[in-house]
Every structure is written in structure tokens, then in C-alpha cells.
């Protein structure tokens, strides 16, 4: 609960006992809020409510198990591990027996909860081989138990139709010493009757669908479920989502793991097969209404053979009654923790005998649940000398008596009708009920109902008002067969080993057997301390993240959770031992902090008086304080949280100061010792180092002085040092390119010849590597670049920036040239194309054009028109400036005034264009780099000029003197 107080404002309330309002609406709202954040567990005191999320959650790993081991129940968020751990440690402390009752509707997660508890005990309890064996057998017995006790119902494809009670036995040290599994309240009527949309127990279908051919032949079975009456009444023998063949293999493997030998396994399957054959036995009636077997008795022979009983005696057993069943003997045990996984309350559109038994079981368990809860509450109040305040709750004893009372209950009347001679039918049974129950407030039939209620009842129905609500049951016929305790089948013989074959006692019906089994289970549970897990389905479609509020409300009602909450909240919502309460909240009062020297009860009284508790808000028991309202506790907790942070800051400061002083002292002492040792070591090392240095320096000086002489003992080491040093320097500073002629290290005199040899080898290797790496394309590129260099290097300012820019084959693809133009010059073969800006000779208006170089001429193109054709033979010169601009002047031979004059253009790819032109037209020598101005002819006899200058921004405009002015930016250095 302390954990619930700390976390209450995060996601809902972790314990319903601490809700301000104990209403159903508040209950559901809190449950929904927690479910939305994948918090599927919530407490009602020590009862655990679990909502099935229908998805995997990472809350069952080993880390989580370690977290909950040995921790107070309320310290951490609600979890099934917390309940399992506290049951175990309470058993060890008090050395008494406990059981965990897991209940809920089919599909709510009861079996998974059992598995999680077993897995927790397997990890948390002292590890022994026996415990592992118990765990493995209990977990591996599940496939067998589910095969014989689970079936498809309308709500769940794998619904448990029996109550499974597991015991793990422990000694006083907490070591597992044994365990066993008891099955109660099996829905036996399902063997002979299934409602529409439901199946018989899984084992029958698994045997027929998955059994080996030899086994089926041995058992007289066919691989067709439709052949057997007991498998077809629900009209869903084959279900796509159930793989009976794979499940058959799992069951056979599980039987081996739990040590069922081959002989008993064969007897077991023989018994299962005999039930299928028995379902196909046909009965007739004689003139007096007595049962007779018809003439076709092949099925009966198979039953006789498989059960190992005489066929004639079997026939008598099927047509005459004679049976008495006795209870199993309970095994001796030490302290135990029991797990009871049992089906929940069921209500269908048509409710038959199966639902009657199941709901009777839940009615009985609800009675036990309330009794044990009230008893625990009353005992605690009595032990603490606190006045008990009566709790208003519905006592369902009247309903239990209605079902099980001797001579007057429904089961007793059913027994009489099933066993009395004469024509006993469904309606006579109903008439007997109406006679006995005529005025009972929780029983009504079509005959006994008022006009309004009668419209909702069929003539063959009766209705019971259970603690969870009204349920209408359909009366169905019931028979009870007696058989075989002298069978040759060991499994069958064991089942009937306690029967007296000669007894003439009145036989028990299935309902009475169910009642006896339930009473036996109740006796076992009453002798143990109870823990509860209530499992809820979040939705009918089993989809993750869906919270069906109407369905949840229905289950909360059927599981009696509100009743339990009202009982748990009766009078006082919170109670704690004085020592625990004082230990937690003592910082809130100066008189109790940091230590209370007196009796804890007195300290708590001082504390609550300081906090301003009113007399009606709390009571002081013998060992505990009882607080009535959650809000009182929440106010205390809020004050504690605030105080805790303040105290933590103070304590932290004090502790840090204390730790810092102690650490400083230790470090100072250690530093002094280390410093002393270190100085000694360093002094010795320095002495040795200086002695070595003296020797080396003497030798070095002597070698230096004799370096010019022939190699001797005096200078050999020095010369080796010189060589090594030079080679190391050379290794780290080798030239990177062939063009690098300056970085070669200057060698000492003794290595001059060697250095020259190494230099030549290095350059030859770089040249060889470079040449081998050249592709034909790259070689052609370099040839063009070499030509460009010869024309423009050291002449035009923008040349250095162009060196790194690769040349391309053309700047305008043929797709971008007008088709008409291509047709006109197709015979001349286009070699290169580039976009240019052409300036008019008069006025210098810029016009975008395409310049195309062919094998014979240069063409100036405007869309589909050839504006000018310059034959290479008439191109007498090409002029460019020495600046960074892209202006080009073609000087063309003009023989008369009608011919167009020189061509003035601007091109962004000047170097590439002129290099290509020089190669194509062989005009390398015609390209001139001019400083200042370039004169050009407008037409024959008429000249103008292009002037060049530098500025901040590039510009081209007509100057006042009529010349074309080109302003270029300064070259980057």
C-alpha cells in the first residue's frame, strides 16, 4: 500500500481500498485508466484483480522476479509475483497451509496465471532437483489435463471444464518436498451432450484425427469424427483454429514426461475409445418401457473388448442400475501452497445442466469467499480490540441451500426423479421443483411467474436468482449408468477400485457427484489461508488494447468484487502496525524524529496528534493504527513526500561532507606514501639514465669526430645512426607527385650516392605508377590540357582556375539542336557545340546563340536558322583578353561590304571551346591573347573595338566612345 500511495497520482489507484468513492463507476474508471497504460494488475487489499491484455507484456522476466523476492506486499506496484511471494513467506513464517484461488470466465487468463506462479516458485524458492521435477511435471501435465478437461465452448476454443487444484509441499526450510494435482468438478455431462457450437473434450478429437493408423485399427476407430454421436452434437467437430493432430503429439509427449508407461497409455486410449463406441450403442425399449439393446451389438463388443469386461455383464450393466462411488483418500502433506484454477460464472442464451453445475460451484465459492474475508476482517478487529461495524452485503446462503439442501434442494429432487421407478421425464422433474420451491424468492418457472415474467420463460425453463444475477436454465433429461470394477483395463480398474460390486445402495447421480466433489474441495480450502486472484476478460474478441466496459462491469458483478471491496473497506480503509507506521512517518513530527525512545504506540499517538487527526478519523488498536478514510492517509503521505525531499537534501549534504572528509584524509595519507615511493623510484631511474647518457654522448662525440675516416669501432655506431636517421626522415617526407622536385631530403656526405640512387628509383616508380593509371580518355584529356597550357599559361588571368576543370565532348547534345539545322549540316560531321552570347556589330546588343564546330566551319545558330557560317579557311585570327572575362573575337576575311564582319562573342567555357577549335581547325597559332583593346571589323573598311578593364563586378556595356566595354573581375591569387 505504501507503493500505492507513492504512485497514486501516476496512473490511477493501485489499491481499490484507497478509492475515495466505493462505487461501481469509480471502480471501472480506475480499472480502465490502468488498463490503458498496460497496468493489468490492481489490488483490493490482498486480492489481486487481473485484466487479460491479450498481448505479451515484458513484466514476467527474471529481473521482475528478483525485484519482488522478499519484498513487502504493498511496497511495489501490484503484480502476481507479489502475491505469490507473500503467500510463500507467510507460509514459512506462520508454518500453516495456504491456497491461491484463481477464478474468472473462460478466456480470462486463469491457466496463464497458474503457470506464472509456478514459474516464479521455480526461480524464487531454494533450488532443488525435487522442486524442478515438481515444476516440470506440473507444467508438463497441463497438455494432458487440457486434453481430458478442456473443450471448445461458445466463448473460448480452449475452455477449462474442470477445477484444477495443485499442491506444492514445502518443509520448514522452504524447500519443495513434493506436489500433486487434484481435479474437481469435471463437467461430466459434456461427454454425452454438447450444445450447438460446442465440442466434447479435446482428447476424443485428438485421438480420431491424430492417432496412428495401427492404433485406430487396434481400437476399432475410423478417422472420421462424423462417425461418432458423442462428437457431432455441437455440429463443429472440425475447427480451423484447433490443430488436433499436433495437439495429439503434444499429449503423447507429455504422458511420457510425467512417467505414464506404454501399457497404461494404451489402456488410457482404450478407455477413451470405449466412450466413443458406447456413444454409438443403440437402445430400444420393451413394452414396459425398460431399456433394451438393439440387435446390432458390434459397438458393444468393442466396448467389452477395450474395457476388458464380460460382454454379457456389460449388457446387464447398461440396462440395470447398480453403482456406488466413494471419495478419494487425501494424501498426507506438510505445509503447502495450493493453486485452484476453476471456471467462472457462465450465462448463455440456452443454459443447460452444465451451466447449472458451474454456477452452483461459483455460488458456493462466493459464499466461501465472503465467509473467509469477513472472518479475516472480524478476527483482525477482535485481535486489535477494535469494535466491529456490521457490513451490509448479500448473503447467498439462501441460494446455496436452494441447490444443495437435503431432501428439499434442486439436486436432491433431481436425484429422486432420476432414480424413481415409472415414467420420469423432464416435465415431471420441473413439476416436482414447482411443488417444493413454490414460494422461494430466488426460484421461478413459467407456471409460478407473474404475467410479465412469464413472457420471458419457456414452459421447460426455470430461473434462479444467483448472487451475480438471474440465470434461466433449460430442463434436460439425465441418466446415470453403473459399470465395471472387474475390468482387465488397468486404468478403468483403478478408477473403480473403491466400488463394492455387490452393493445395492442407491446410486449417485452426476449432480450429486458434482456436489460431493465441491464439498470436498470446500473442506480442503477451509483448512487453508486464502489468497485470491480474479481474472477479467478485457473484451470478447480477444483483441489487445480494447476495454469493453459493459463486459468488464458484468464480470465485476459476477466475481463479487464490489462485495469484497465493501467488506474490505468496512470501517477502516488502512491499518498498519505501530512500528511500520512510525518508521515511515516519524520525520513529520519533531518529537518522533529522528528517534522515538519510548513505546511505538505512544510514538504513533504523539505523531497523529501533531498531524491533527480528528478522533473519528482513526482508532488505536493493540498493535496497529486504523485509519478510516483514504483522504486522511493521502494528506499524511503528501506531507511525508514533501518532508522526505527536505530531509534527503539535509542528509545528503551531511553525508557528502562526512564522506568527503574521510575520503580526503585517506587520499592525503595515500598520496604521501605514493609520493615517497615515487620519488625514490624516480631518483634511481634518473641516476641510471644519466650514467647511460654519459656513455652514449661520449660515444657519439667520438663517432662524430671520426666520421670522415674509414669505418671503425669508434664511428660505426654513429654512422649507423646517421644512416638510420636519414632514412627515417626520408621515409616520412617522400615526394607525393612526379612534379615535386624540391622535397627530397638533403643527405649526409656518407649517403650522397645512396640518396641519388633512391631518388631516381622513387621518381621512376611514381612515373611508372602514374603512366599505368592513365586511361585513353584521360590521356586525350591531358593532350588537350597541354595544348591549352601552351596557348594560355602565364597569358590569361583565369587560366589557373581552369586547369582542374575537365573538358567534355560537347556542351549541347544533338537532341537540343534543331532538326532542320542538323539536316543542313549533316554532311560536315559535328565535332563540338557550345552556348555563347553573340554581340551585334552595331549597338552590341547581346543575343544567345548556339556555336557549332564541324570539320570545315563554325556555325552561329539561332533556333532553326544559321545566322553565320565561318569557314576555317576564312578565319584569319582569334583574339581574347588577358583578363578573367570570356570574350572571344573571330577575325574573318571580308572581301566586300556585303559580307558579315568579325564575330564578337562571350563564352563561359572559353578554354575548352578554343582548345577544341584549335585542334579541329588547326588554329593553335591563330589564337592571340591581347592586353587593353581588341580591334575588329564591322564590315570591310569599317572598324570598332572592345575595351577591357577590371572591377568589382563583371559587366559588358556600350561605352560613350562607341566601343564595347568589358569589365572583368580581378584574378584570384
Short mmCIF file of N, CA and C in Angstrom, two decimals, residues 654-668:
data_model
loop_
_atom_site.label_atom_id
_atom_site.label_comp_id
_atom_site.label_asym_id
_atom_site.label_seq_id
_atom_site.Cartn_x
_atom_site.Cartn_y
_atom_site.Cartn_z
N UNK A 654 24.99 16.35 4.73
CA UNK A 654 25.78 15.85 5.86
C UNK A 654 26.63 14.66 5.44
N UNK A 655 25.99 13.75 4.73
CA UNK A 655 26.69 12.53 4.33
C UNK A 655 27.83 12.85 3.37
N UNK A 656 27.56 13.76 2.42
CA UNK A 656 28.61 14.13 1.48
C UNK A 656 29.80 14.76 2.19
N UNK A 657 29.49 15.64 3.19
CA UNK A 657 30.57 16.25 3.95
C UNK A 657 31.40 15.22 4.70
N UNK A 658 30.69 14.30 5.36
CA UNK A 658 31.37 13.24 6.10
C UNK A 658 32.22 12.37 5.18
N UNK A 659 31.63 11.97 4.06
CA UNK A 659 32.34 11.12 3.12
C UNK A 659 33.53 11.86 2.52
N UNK A 660 33.33 13.15 2.22
CA UNK A 660 34.40 13.93 1.61
C UNK A 660 35.60 14.08 2.55
N UNK A 661 35.29 14.33 3.86
CA UNK A 661 36.39 14.45 4.83
C UNK A 661 37.15 13.14 4.97
N UNK A 662 36.42 12.07 5.10
CA UNK A 662 37.08 10.78 5.23
C UNK A 662 37.88 10.42 3.99
N UNK A 663 37.30 10.71 2.84
CA UNK A 663 37.98 10.41 1.59
C UNK A 663 39.24 11.27 1.42
N UNK A 664 39.11 12.54 1.83
CA UNK A 664 40.28 13.44 1.72
C UNK A 664 41.42 12.95 2.61
N UNK A 665 41.07 12.54 3.80
CA UNK A 665 42.09 12.05 4.74
C UNK A 665 42.79 10.81 4.18
N UNK A 666 41.97 9.88 3.65
CA UNK A 666 42.56 8.67 3.08
C UNK A 666 43.46 9.00 1.89
N UNK A 667 42.98 9.91 1.05
CA UNK A 667 43.74 10.27 -0.14
C UNK A 667 45.05 10.97 0.21
N UNK A 668 44.98 11.83 1.26
CA UNK A 668 46.19 12.54 1.68
C UNK A 668 47.24 11.56 2.18
#
